[in-house]
Short mmCIF file of C-alpha atoms in Angstrom, two decimals:
data_model
loop_
_atom_site.label_atom_id
_atom_site.label_comp_id
_atom_site.label_asym_id
_atom_site.label_seq_id
_atom_site.Cartn_x
_atom_site.Cartn_y
_atom_site.Cartn_z
CA MET A 26 113.70 82.19 121.62
CA SER A 27 115.97 81.73 118.63
CA LEU A 28 115.15 83.35 115.28
CA LYS A 29 114.51 79.95 113.77
CA THR A 30 111.87 78.89 116.25
CA LEU A 31 110.26 82.29 115.94
CA TRP A 32 110.09 81.73 112.19
CA HIS A 33 108.43 78.34 112.65
CA LYS A 34 106.04 79.70 115.24
CA LEU A 35 104.91 82.48 112.86
CA GLY A 36 103.44 79.62 110.83
CA SER A 37 100.77 79.20 113.50
CA PRO A 38 97.97 81.80 113.33
CA ARG A 39 96.88 80.90 116.82
CA TRP A 40 100.27 81.63 118.31
CA PHE A 41 100.37 84.93 116.45
CA TYR A 42 96.88 85.85 117.58
CA GLU A 43 97.71 85.28 121.24
CA LEU A 44 101.00 87.15 120.99
CA SER A 45 99.74 90.09 118.98
CA GLY A 46 97.00 91.23 121.41
CA PRO A 47 99.17 93.43 123.68
CA TRP A 48 101.24 94.59 120.69
CA THR A 49 98.12 95.81 118.95
CA THR A 50 97.09 97.86 121.94
CA GLY A 51 100.64 99.12 122.35
CA PHE A 52 100.93 100.33 118.72
CA GLY A 53 97.43 101.80 118.89
CA VAL A 54 98.25 103.85 122.00
CA ALA A 55 101.62 104.90 120.60
CA ALA A 56 100.04 105.96 117.32
CA ALA A 57 97.36 108.00 119.08
CA LEU A 58 99.90 109.75 121.33
CA LEU A 59 102.48 110.42 118.65
CA LEU A 60 99.93 111.68 116.14
CA ALA A 61 98.23 113.88 118.76
CA VAL A 62 101.59 115.36 119.85
CA GLY A 63 102.87 115.62 116.23
CA CYS A 64 99.75 117.28 114.88
CA VAL A 65 99.38 119.82 117.67
CA TRP A 66 103.08 120.59 117.40
CA ALA A 67 102.87 120.86 113.63
CA LEU A 68 99.70 122.88 113.40
CA ALA A 69 100.05 125.19 116.38
CA ILE A 70 103.63 125.43 117.59
CA ALA A 71 105.90 125.01 114.54
CA PRO A 72 106.87 128.36 112.98
CA GLU A 73 105.25 129.69 109.85
CA ASP A 74 107.15 129.25 106.65
CA TYR A 75 108.55 132.56 105.40
CA GLN A 76 107.52 131.80 101.80
CA GLN A 77 104.47 129.56 101.98
CA GLY A 78 102.90 130.87 105.17
CA ASN A 79 100.62 128.42 106.89
CA SER A 80 99.84 126.36 103.78
CA TYR A 81 103.02 124.37 104.17
CA ARG A 82 101.60 122.65 107.21
CA ILE A 83 99.77 120.11 105.07
CA MET A 84 103.24 118.65 104.57
CA TYR A 85 102.91 117.08 108.03
CA ILE A 86 100.24 114.76 106.63
CA HIS A 87 101.44 114.66 103.00
CA VAL A 88 105.00 113.46 103.63
CA PRO A 89 104.17 110.63 106.08
CA THR A 90 101.42 109.22 103.84
CA ALA A 91 103.73 109.28 100.84
CA ILE A 92 106.43 107.44 102.80
CA LEU A 93 103.92 104.94 104.17
CA ALA A 94 102.54 104.19 100.73
CA GLN A 95 105.92 103.00 99.61
CA SER A 96 106.59 101.08 102.84
CA VAL A 97 103.29 99.26 102.48
CA TYR A 98 104.20 98.13 98.96
CA MET A 99 107.55 96.85 100.28
CA THR A 100 105.68 94.88 102.89
CA LEU A 101 103.48 93.38 100.18
CA GLY A 102 106.46 92.32 98.09
CA VAL A 103 108.22 90.69 101.07
CA ALA A 104 104.99 88.94 102.16
CA GLY A 105 104.58 87.73 98.57
CA VAL A 106 108.00 86.14 98.52
CA ILE A 107 107.41 84.51 101.94
CA LEU A 108 104.01 83.19 100.80
CA LEU A 109 105.32 81.68 97.55
CA VAL A 110 108.46 80.16 99.10
CA TRP A 111 107.31 78.99 102.51
CA ARG A 112 103.54 78.96 102.07
CA MET A 113 103.05 80.76 105.36
CA LYS A 114 99.36 81.47 106.11
CA LEU A 115 100.24 84.63 107.89
CA ALA A 116 101.92 86.07 104.80
CA ASP A 117 98.77 85.52 102.82
CA MET A 118 96.79 87.43 105.43
CA VAL A 119 99.35 90.30 105.40
CA LEU A 120 98.90 90.49 101.63
CA ALA A 121 95.16 90.73 102.10
CA CYS A 122 95.15 93.20 104.98
CA ALA A 123 97.82 95.67 103.94
CA VAL A 124 96.42 96.48 100.51
CA PRO A 125 93.47 98.68 101.61
CA PHE A 126 95.74 100.66 103.96
CA GLY A 127 98.29 101.21 101.14
CA LEU A 128 95.55 102.26 98.81
CA TRP A 129 94.33 104.78 101.32
CA MET A 130 97.77 106.16 102.03
CA THR A 131 98.53 106.57 98.32
CA ALA A 132 95.22 108.30 97.72
CA LEU A 133 95.74 110.54 100.72
CA ALA A 134 99.24 111.46 99.53
CA LEU A 135 97.87 112.42 96.13
CA VAL A 136 94.93 114.41 97.52
CA THR A 137 97.03 116.30 100.13
CA GLY A 138 99.60 116.92 97.43
CA ALA A 139 96.98 118.43 95.19
CA ILE A 140 95.63 120.62 98.01
CA TRP A 141 99.16 121.77 98.80
CA GLY A 142 99.86 122.35 95.12
CA LYS A 143 97.07 124.84 94.68
CA PRO A 144 98.44 127.65 96.87
CA THR A 145 102.12 126.97 96.20
CA TRP A 146 102.30 126.04 92.52
CA GLY A 147 99.03 127.71 91.57
CA THR A 148 97.53 124.48 90.26
CA TRP A 149 95.90 121.37 91.64
CA TRP A 150 97.72 118.99 89.35
CA VAL A 151 100.97 118.88 87.37
CA TRP A 152 102.43 115.93 85.54
CA ASP A 153 105.51 115.95 87.72
CA ALA A 154 107.67 112.83 88.08
CA ARG A 155 106.89 112.23 91.75
CA ILE A 156 103.17 112.70 91.29
CA VAL A 157 103.07 110.31 88.37
CA SER A 158 105.04 107.62 90.23
CA MET A 159 102.57 107.99 93.10
CA LEU A 160 99.70 107.66 90.64
CA VAL A 161 101.20 104.50 89.13
CA GLN A 162 101.58 103.16 92.66
CA LEU A 163 97.86 103.83 93.17
CA PHE A 164 97.08 101.74 90.11
CA LEU A 165 99.37 98.95 91.32
CA PHE A 166 97.60 98.87 94.68
CA PHE A 167 94.25 98.95 92.95
CA GLY A 168 95.33 96.05 90.71
CA LEU A 169 96.17 93.95 93.77
CA TYR A 170 92.85 94.82 95.36
CA ALA A 171 90.86 94.08 92.15
CA LEU A 172 92.63 90.78 91.53
CA ARG A 173 91.84 89.51 95.00
CA GLU A 174 88.21 90.56 94.61
CA ALA A 175 88.01 88.77 91.25
CA ILE A 176 89.34 85.36 92.31
CA PRO A 177 86.77 83.39 94.24
CA ARG A 178 89.02 80.91 96.06
CA ALA A 179 90.87 82.53 98.92
CA ASP A 180 94.17 80.62 98.75
CA ALA A 181 94.46 80.97 94.97
CA ALA A 182 93.69 84.70 95.28
CA GLY A 183 96.45 85.05 97.88
CA ARG A 184 99.09 83.39 95.72
CA ALA A 185 98.00 85.24 92.59
CA CYS A 186 98.37 88.51 94.53
CA ALA A 187 101.77 87.36 95.72
CA VAL A 188 102.97 86.90 92.11
CA LEU A 189 101.57 90.30 91.15
CA ALA A 190 103.11 92.04 94.19
CA ILE A 191 106.55 90.57 93.36
CA VAL A 192 106.24 91.56 89.71
CA GLY A 193 105.24 95.05 90.81
CA LEU A 194 108.11 95.30 93.27
CA VAL A 195 110.61 94.41 90.52
CA ASN A 196 109.01 96.97 88.22
CA ILE A 197 108.65 99.87 90.62
CA PRO A 198 112.31 100.99 90.40
CA ILE A 199 112.14 100.86 86.55
CA ILE A 200 108.87 102.77 86.49
CA LYS A 201 110.18 105.36 88.93
CA TYR A 202 113.41 105.79 87.00
CA SER A 203 111.71 106.10 83.64
CA VAL A 204 109.17 108.62 84.91
CA ASP A 205 111.88 110.64 86.70
CA TRP A 206 114.05 110.62 83.64
CA TRP A 207 111.36 111.61 81.19
CA LEU A 208 109.32 114.19 83.15
CA THR A 209 112.13 115.99 84.92
CA LEU A 210 114.01 116.34 81.64
CA HIS A 211 111.45 118.87 80.51
CA GLN A 212 110.28 120.56 83.67
CA PRO A 213 112.14 121.09 86.85
CA SER A 214 110.41 119.35 89.73
CA SER A 215 109.96 121.36 92.88
CA ASN A 216 110.44 119.02 95.73
CA LEU A 217 111.08 119.02 99.45
CA LEU A 218 114.45 117.46 99.77
CA THR A 219 116.39 119.61 97.34
CA GLY A 220 114.67 122.82 98.46
CA PRO A 221 115.84 124.96 101.31
CA THR A 222 116.60 122.72 104.25
CA MET A 223 114.17 122.85 107.13
CA PRO A 224 115.10 124.13 110.58
CA SER A 225 114.67 121.61 113.38
CA GLU A 226 111.50 123.28 114.77
CA MET A 227 109.82 122.36 111.49
CA TYR A 228 111.53 119.04 111.01
CA LEU A 229 110.93 117.50 114.43
CA PRO A 230 107.12 117.46 114.33
CA LEU A 231 107.38 115.92 110.89
CA PHE A 232 109.60 113.24 112.33
CA VAL A 233 107.12 112.58 115.15
CA ASN A 234 104.29 112.31 112.64
CA ILE A 235 106.20 109.88 110.43
CA ILE A 236 106.85 107.58 113.39
CA GLY A 237 103.23 108.05 114.42
CA PHE A 238 102.02 107.00 110.98
CA TYR A 239 104.24 103.93 111.10
CA CYS A 240 102.67 102.98 114.46
CA LEU A 241 99.24 103.57 112.94
CA TYR A 242 100.16 101.22 110.08
CA ALA A 243 101.33 98.59 112.57
CA TYR A 244 98.15 99.01 114.59
CA VAL A 245 95.83 98.80 111.56
CA LEU A 246 97.74 95.86 110.11
CA LEU A 247 97.78 93.90 113.36
CA ALA A 248 94.12 94.62 114.17
CA SER A 249 92.94 93.56 110.70
CA LEU A 250 95.23 90.53 110.82
CA ARG A 251 93.69 89.40 114.10
CA LEU A 252 90.24 89.80 112.58
CA GLU A 253 91.27 87.90 109.50
CA ILE A 254 92.75 85.10 111.61
CA LEU A 255 89.46 84.75 113.45
CA ARG A 256 87.56 84.74 110.21
CA ARG A 257 89.75 82.11 108.50
CA GLU A 258 90.18 79.82 111.50
CA GLU A 259 86.52 80.08 112.35
CA LYS A 260 85.98 76.34 112.50
CA THR A 261 88.84 75.58 114.88
CA GLN A 262 88.26 74.96 118.56
CA TRP A 263 90.40 77.76 119.93
CA VAL A 264 88.53 80.39 117.88
CA GLN A 265 85.23 79.03 119.11
CA GLN A 266 86.54 79.38 122.64
CA GLN A 267 87.73 82.93 121.93
CA LEU A 268 84.40 83.89 120.48
CA GLN A 269 82.46 82.51 123.44
CA GLN A 270 84.36 84.73 125.90
CA PRO A 271 82.32 87.81 126.67
CA LEU A 272 83.95 90.94 125.20
CA PRO A 273 84.87 93.31 128.06
CA GLN A 274 83.89 96.59 126.42
CA GLN A 275 80.69 95.38 124.77
CA PRO A 276 77.93 98.02 125.16
CA GLN A 277 74.71 96.96 126.84
CA ALA A 278 71.75 96.31 124.55
CA VAL A 279 68.97 98.77 125.29
CA MET B 22 118.49 54.39 57.08
CA SER B 23 118.32 52.53 60.38
CA GLY B 24 121.94 53.37 61.00
CA GLN B 25 121.25 57.04 60.59
CA SER B 26 118.23 57.00 62.91
CA GLU B 27 120.29 55.18 65.52
CA ARG B 28 122.92 57.85 65.20
CA ASN B 29 120.25 60.49 65.58
CA LEU B 30 119.00 58.75 68.70
CA SER B 31 122.40 58.51 70.29
CA LEU B 32 123.03 62.16 69.34
CA ASN B 33 119.90 63.13 71.19
CA LEU B 34 120.83 61.03 74.20
CA ASN B 35 124.27 62.62 74.32
CA GLN B 36 122.80 66.05 74.14
CA GLY B 37 120.82 65.08 77.20
CA SER B 38 118.43 67.53 78.77
CA GLN B 39 119.67 70.43 76.67
CA GLY B 40 118.49 68.69 73.50
CA LEU B 41 115.18 67.95 75.13
CA SER B 42 114.65 71.56 76.17
CA LYS B 43 115.43 72.70 72.62
CA ARG B 44 112.94 70.19 71.25
CA LEU B 45 110.32 71.27 73.81
CA LEU B 46 110.70 74.92 72.80
CA ARG B 47 110.58 74.03 69.11
CA SER B 48 107.52 71.76 69.40
CA GLN B 49 105.64 74.29 71.55
CA LEU B 50 106.44 77.07 69.08
CA GLY B 51 105.49 74.86 66.14
CA ARG B 52 102.16 74.02 67.70
CA GLU B 53 101.35 77.64 68.44
CA LEU B 54 102.29 78.71 64.91
CA ARG B 55 100.13 75.99 63.39
CA ILE B 56 97.18 77.24 65.40
CA LEU B 57 98.03 80.76 64.37
CA VAL B 58 98.06 79.92 60.67
CA ARG B 59 94.67 78.25 61.02
CA SER B 60 93.00 81.19 62.76
CA PRO B 61 94.08 84.34 60.90
CA ALA B 62 91.54 86.45 62.78
CA ASP B 63 93.89 86.50 65.75
CA VAL B 64 96.45 88.33 63.65
CA VAL B 65 94.07 90.54 61.76
CA ASN B 66 91.89 91.81 64.61
CA PRO B 67 94.62 93.64 66.58
CA LEU B 68 95.91 95.16 63.39
CA MET B 69 92.43 96.37 62.45
CA PHE B 70 92.06 97.82 65.93
CA PHE B 71 95.38 99.60 65.54
CA ALA B 72 94.47 100.97 62.09
CA LEU B 73 91.12 102.17 63.41
CA GLY B 74 92.80 103.89 66.32
CA VAL B 75 95.19 105.67 64.03
CA MET B 76 92.31 106.79 61.88
CA LEU B 77 90.32 108.12 64.86
CA PHE B 78 93.28 110.16 66.05
CA ALA B 79 94.02 111.46 62.57
CA VAL B 80 90.42 112.53 61.93
CA GLY B 81 90.02 113.84 65.49
CA LEU B 82 93.00 116.10 64.97
CA ARG B 83 91.52 117.22 61.62
CA GLY B 84 94.36 115.73 59.67
CA GLU B 85 96.62 118.68 60.33
CA ARG B 86 100.10 117.85 59.21
CA GLU B 87 102.25 119.51 61.94
CA VAL B 88 100.04 118.40 64.82
CA LEU B 89 99.86 114.83 63.62
CA ALA B 90 103.64 114.54 63.01
CA GLU B 91 104.25 115.93 66.50
CA PHE B 92 101.89 113.49 68.19
CA ALA B 93 102.57 110.48 65.93
CA PRO B 94 105.18 108.66 68.05
CA VAL B 95 103.07 108.81 71.21
CA VAL B 96 99.83 107.95 69.40
CA ILE B 97 101.38 104.96 67.68
CA TRP B 98 103.11 103.69 70.80
CA VAL B 99 99.92 103.98 72.89
CA LEU B 100 97.89 102.18 70.23
CA VAL B 101 100.51 99.45 70.01
CA LEU B 102 100.20 98.98 73.80
CA LEU B 103 96.44 98.78 73.58
CA ALA B 104 96.37 96.45 70.57
CA ASN B 105 98.84 94.19 72.38
CA LEU B 106 96.68 94.27 75.44
CA LEU B 107 93.61 93.21 73.51
CA SER B 108 95.38 90.28 71.93
CA LEU B 109 96.58 89.09 75.35
CA GLU B 110 93.12 87.86 76.33
CA ASN B 111 93.36 84.95 73.99
CA LEU B 112 96.94 84.03 74.91
CA TYR B 113 96.01 81.32 77.43
CA ARG B 114 92.19 81.34 77.23
CA ARG B 115 91.62 78.61 74.65
CA ASP B 116 94.26 76.29 76.08
CA PHE B 117 92.75 76.81 79.53
CA GLU B 118 89.28 75.90 78.24
CA ASP B 119 90.22 72.74 76.41
CA GLY B 120 92.54 71.53 79.21
CA SER B 121 95.81 71.60 77.29
CA LEU B 122 97.10 74.36 79.54
CA GLU B 123 96.83 71.98 82.50
CA GLN B 124 98.86 69.40 80.59
CA LEU B 125 101.44 72.00 79.77
CA VAL B 126 101.83 73.06 83.40
CA LEU B 127 101.86 69.51 84.63
CA LEU B 128 104.04 67.78 82.07
CA ALA B 129 106.37 70.18 80.30
CA ARG B 130 109.86 70.20 81.82
CA PRO B 131 111.33 72.74 82.08
CA GLY B 132 108.00 74.50 82.19
CA PHE B 133 109.28 78.02 81.62
CA LEU B 134 110.56 76.99 78.17
CA ALA B 135 107.14 75.82 77.13
CA VAL B 136 105.75 79.15 78.42
CA LEU B 137 108.47 80.98 76.58
CA GLY B 138 107.39 79.17 73.40
CA LYS B 139 103.87 80.43 73.89
CA ILE B 140 105.02 84.01 74.58
CA LEU B 141 107.29 83.97 71.53
CA ALA B 142 104.33 82.81 69.41
CA HIS B 143 102.27 85.66 70.86
CA TRP B 144 104.92 88.11 69.86
CA LEU B 145 104.96 86.69 66.34
CA GLN B 146 101.18 86.93 66.29
CA ALA B 147 100.74 90.45 67.67
CA GLY B 148 104.00 92.30 68.31
CA LEU B 149 105.82 91.54 65.07
CA TRP B 150 102.83 92.46 62.87
CA LEU B 151 102.29 95.69 64.80
CA CYS B 152 106.00 96.43 64.29
CA LEU B 153 105.56 95.97 60.58
CA VAL B 154 102.37 97.99 60.25
CA ALA B 155 103.26 100.83 62.63
CA PRO B 156 105.84 102.50 60.32
CA LEU B 157 103.17 102.64 57.61
CA ALA B 158 100.86 104.33 60.13
CA GLY B 159 103.77 106.63 60.93
CA LEU B 160 104.06 107.62 57.27
CA ALA B 161 100.31 108.20 57.16
CA LEU B 162 100.72 110.53 60.17
CA PHE B 163 103.40 112.46 58.25
CA LEU B 164 106.55 111.11 59.83
CA SER B 165 109.53 111.14 57.46
CA PRO B 166 110.72 107.75 56.16
CA ASP B 167 113.78 107.97 58.40
CA GLN B 168 111.68 108.63 61.47
CA ALA B 169 109.28 105.79 60.53
CA GLY B 170 112.30 103.46 60.21
CA PHE B 171 113.52 104.54 63.60
CA LEU B 172 110.05 103.96 65.03
CA PHE B 173 110.24 100.44 63.65
CA ILE B 174 113.54 99.81 65.50
CA THR B 175 112.16 101.02 68.85
CA LEU B 176 109.04 98.90 68.39
CA LEU B 177 111.15 95.87 67.55
CA LEU B 178 113.07 96.35 70.80
CA GLY B 179 110.06 97.16 72.95
CA THR B 180 107.23 94.91 71.82
CA PRO B 181 108.79 91.64 73.12
CA ALA B 182 108.73 93.18 76.60
CA LEU B 183 105.01 93.92 76.09
CA SER B 184 104.27 90.27 75.26
CA LEU B 185 106.40 89.08 78.21
CA LEU B 186 104.96 91.41 80.84
CA GLY B 187 101.43 90.98 79.50
CA SER B 188 101.72 87.21 79.64
CA VAL B 189 102.03 87.42 83.47
CA GLY B 190 98.78 89.38 83.64
CA ALA B 191 97.07 87.03 81.14
CA ALA B 192 98.18 84.01 83.18
CA LEU B 193 96.83 85.52 86.41
CA THR B 194 93.40 86.30 84.94
CA VAL B 195 92.94 83.29 82.61
CA GLY B 196 90.73 81.42 85.10
CA LEU B 197 88.33 84.30 85.55
CA GLY B 198 85.23 84.59 83.48
CA ARG B 199 85.69 88.13 82.25
CA GLY B 200 89.26 89.10 82.78
CA GLY B 201 89.38 91.88 80.18
CA VAL B 202 89.21 95.07 82.20
CA LEU B 203 91.09 93.56 85.11
CA LEU B 204 93.88 92.51 82.70
CA ALA B 205 94.18 96.11 81.56
CA VAL B 206 94.37 97.38 85.15
CA LEU B 207 97.08 94.88 86.00
CA VAL B 208 99.20 95.21 82.91
CA LEU B 209 99.06 98.84 81.76
CA PRO B 210 101.03 100.24 84.75
CA LEU B 211 103.81 97.77 83.93
CA TYR B 212 103.80 98.97 80.31
CA LEU B 213 104.52 102.56 81.27
CA PRO B 214 108.38 102.40 81.12
CA VAL B 215 108.25 100.76 77.68
CA LEU B 216 105.97 103.56 76.50
CA ILE B 217 108.18 106.23 77.95
CA PHE B 218 111.43 104.96 76.46
CA GLY B 219 109.87 103.99 73.13
CA ALA B 220 107.97 107.18 72.48
CA SER B 221 110.69 109.43 73.86
CA ALA B 222 113.30 107.74 71.66
CA VAL B 223 111.32 108.65 68.53
CA LEU B 224 110.50 112.16 69.81
CA GLU B 225 114.15 112.88 70.66
CA ASN B 226 115.28 111.45 67.38
CA MET B 227 112.94 113.78 65.60
CA ALA B 228 114.37 116.71 67.58
CA GLY B 229 117.87 115.62 66.57
CA PHE B 230 119.13 114.47 69.98
CA SER B 231 121.09 111.30 70.77
CA THR B 232 118.78 108.38 71.61
CA SER B 233 121.23 105.67 72.69
CA ALA B 234 120.00 105.87 76.30
CA GLN B 235 116.43 104.99 75.34
CA ILE B 236 117.58 102.21 73.02
CA TYR B 237 119.72 100.64 75.74
CA TRP B 238 116.87 100.95 78.21
CA LEU B 239 114.37 99.32 75.88
CA ALA B 240 116.79 96.49 75.20
CA SER B 241 117.53 95.95 78.89
CA ILE B 242 113.88 96.03 79.88
CA THR B 243 113.19 93.39 77.26
CA MET B 244 116.13 91.23 78.45
CA LEU B 245 115.07 91.52 82.08
CA ALA B 246 111.49 90.60 81.15
CA LEU B 247 112.82 87.69 79.07
CA THR B 248 114.60 86.22 82.11
CA LEU B 249 111.93 86.84 84.75
CA ALA B 250 108.52 86.97 83.10
CA PRO B 251 108.34 83.32 81.95
CA LEU B 252 109.00 82.21 85.53
CA ALA B 253 106.35 84.53 86.95
CA THR B 254 103.97 83.38 84.19
CA LEU B 255 104.56 79.77 85.06
CA ALA B 256 103.86 80.44 88.75
CA ALA B 257 100.70 82.34 87.78
CA LEU B 258 99.56 79.57 85.43
CA ARG B 259 99.99 76.96 88.18
CA ILE B 260 97.71 79.03 90.42
CA SER B 261 95.10 79.59 87.67
CA VAL B 262 95.04 75.92 86.67
CA GLU B 263 94.48 74.78 90.26
CA GLN B 264 91.34 76.76 90.84
#
C-alpha cells in the first residue's frame, strides 16, 4: 500500500478500528514485558550507585516519564496541524485521547523528581530550570484539558484544542530557553546528562524502560482511540454490529 | 472637486489590494478607538487594578525601601501581566455578543489585518497605558529615575507580545459563558518568557550588567508574535463564531 493511500485510509475511523485491534494487543504485551524486565533489572540487578546508593533507582521511572511527557506534547502539536489542515477525524481523537496520558506523565515526572530530590539534593523542590519547564508543561497540558472540557460542541472543542496545541508547540522552545537562561544563570543545575556518565549495567535497564514506556503510550493511546471511535461513530451500522458481537472475555453475571 | 475625487478613485484602484488592506486596518483601528474613547472604564479599570496591586505589595512589605526596590521590577512586571490578562476578557466579548465579530470573520479580507487592528487597539487601551503608569509605580517603589526609564523601555517592547499572545486565548474562550479563569490558565504559561526577559532586564540593569540579550529577546518575541498570533487568533475566532 502506498503512503498516499494509507494517508487517505487514515481518514476512515472504521478502517483504523479494524486495523488497530492486533496492534493494540501487540503494544500492550510488549509494554508489559519490557516494563517487567526493565523494572526487575533496574530494581534488583543493576548495581548500586556509589554516591546515591539505592535512591538513584527512581531514575528508572523518572527519566522515561519526563521523556514521554515531551513526546506526548509533540504528538499533540502534529495532530493539531493535521486536524486544522486536513480535517482528519482521527487527529481530533488523538488530540482528545493523548492529553490525559501526557498530564499523568508530566505529573509523575514532577512527583518522582521531588521524591528523588529529597535524598540527593536534601529538598523536595528547587526552582531549577528543568523542573520549571516541566511545571509549565503541566500547565499547558492542563490548559488543553480544561479547554476541551469547557467547550460543549465536540468538533469545535477539537479544533480549538488544535490551535492551542500548535501555539503551545511554537512557544515551548522559547519558554524552555528563557527558563534555562534565567534560572541556570544563578544556580548550577544538577542534571543527569552532564553528570558522571553511567556504566552500561545502569544504562541498559533505563533504555528498556524508556522503550517500555513508549509501548505503554502506544497501547494507551490506541486503546482509548478505539473506545473514542466506538463512542463517536455510535450511530453507524458497523459499530452497532461490533457492539452486538459477544465480548469473548466478558465475566459471567452471578 | 469631481476631478480630484476621480483621481483619488483611480489612485485607490491602482493601489489595488494593498490599498484596500491599509484601509481595512485603518477603519478597524478607527472603530476600536472610537469605542474606546466612549467607554473610558476599559482604560481606567486595568490601571486601577495595577495601582491597587502595587499598593498591596508596598504595604505588605511594610514600605521598606531596600526590599521594595529589590522586588520592584518583578512586582511591576507580574502586575502588568495580570492587568493585561484582566483586560483581555473584553477584547472580543462585546463584538461576539452583538454579532459584529461574526461579520468581521466572514467579511473582512484579509481577516488577519482586521484582527491585527483589534489587537493594536487593545494594546493602545491596556498595554500603552500600563507602560506609561508603570514607571511612576517604579518611582513609588524606590527605583531610581534611570531604572524607571529603563523599565518603561522593556515594557514598551514586551507589552505588545502580551496583547498578541493573549488575543489567541481570548479568541478561544470568547464563546464560553465564563471564560475568565480558563483564559488565565491558557495564557499565563505563554506569558512566562516575556516576564523572564522583561524583569531580568531591569534586574540586571540595576546590578550594572549588560542587558542587550534581554532587549533583543523581548523584541524578537514581539516580532514573532506579531507575525503568527493574528493568524492563530483568526483561526480561533472562526471556531468560536461557529459554535
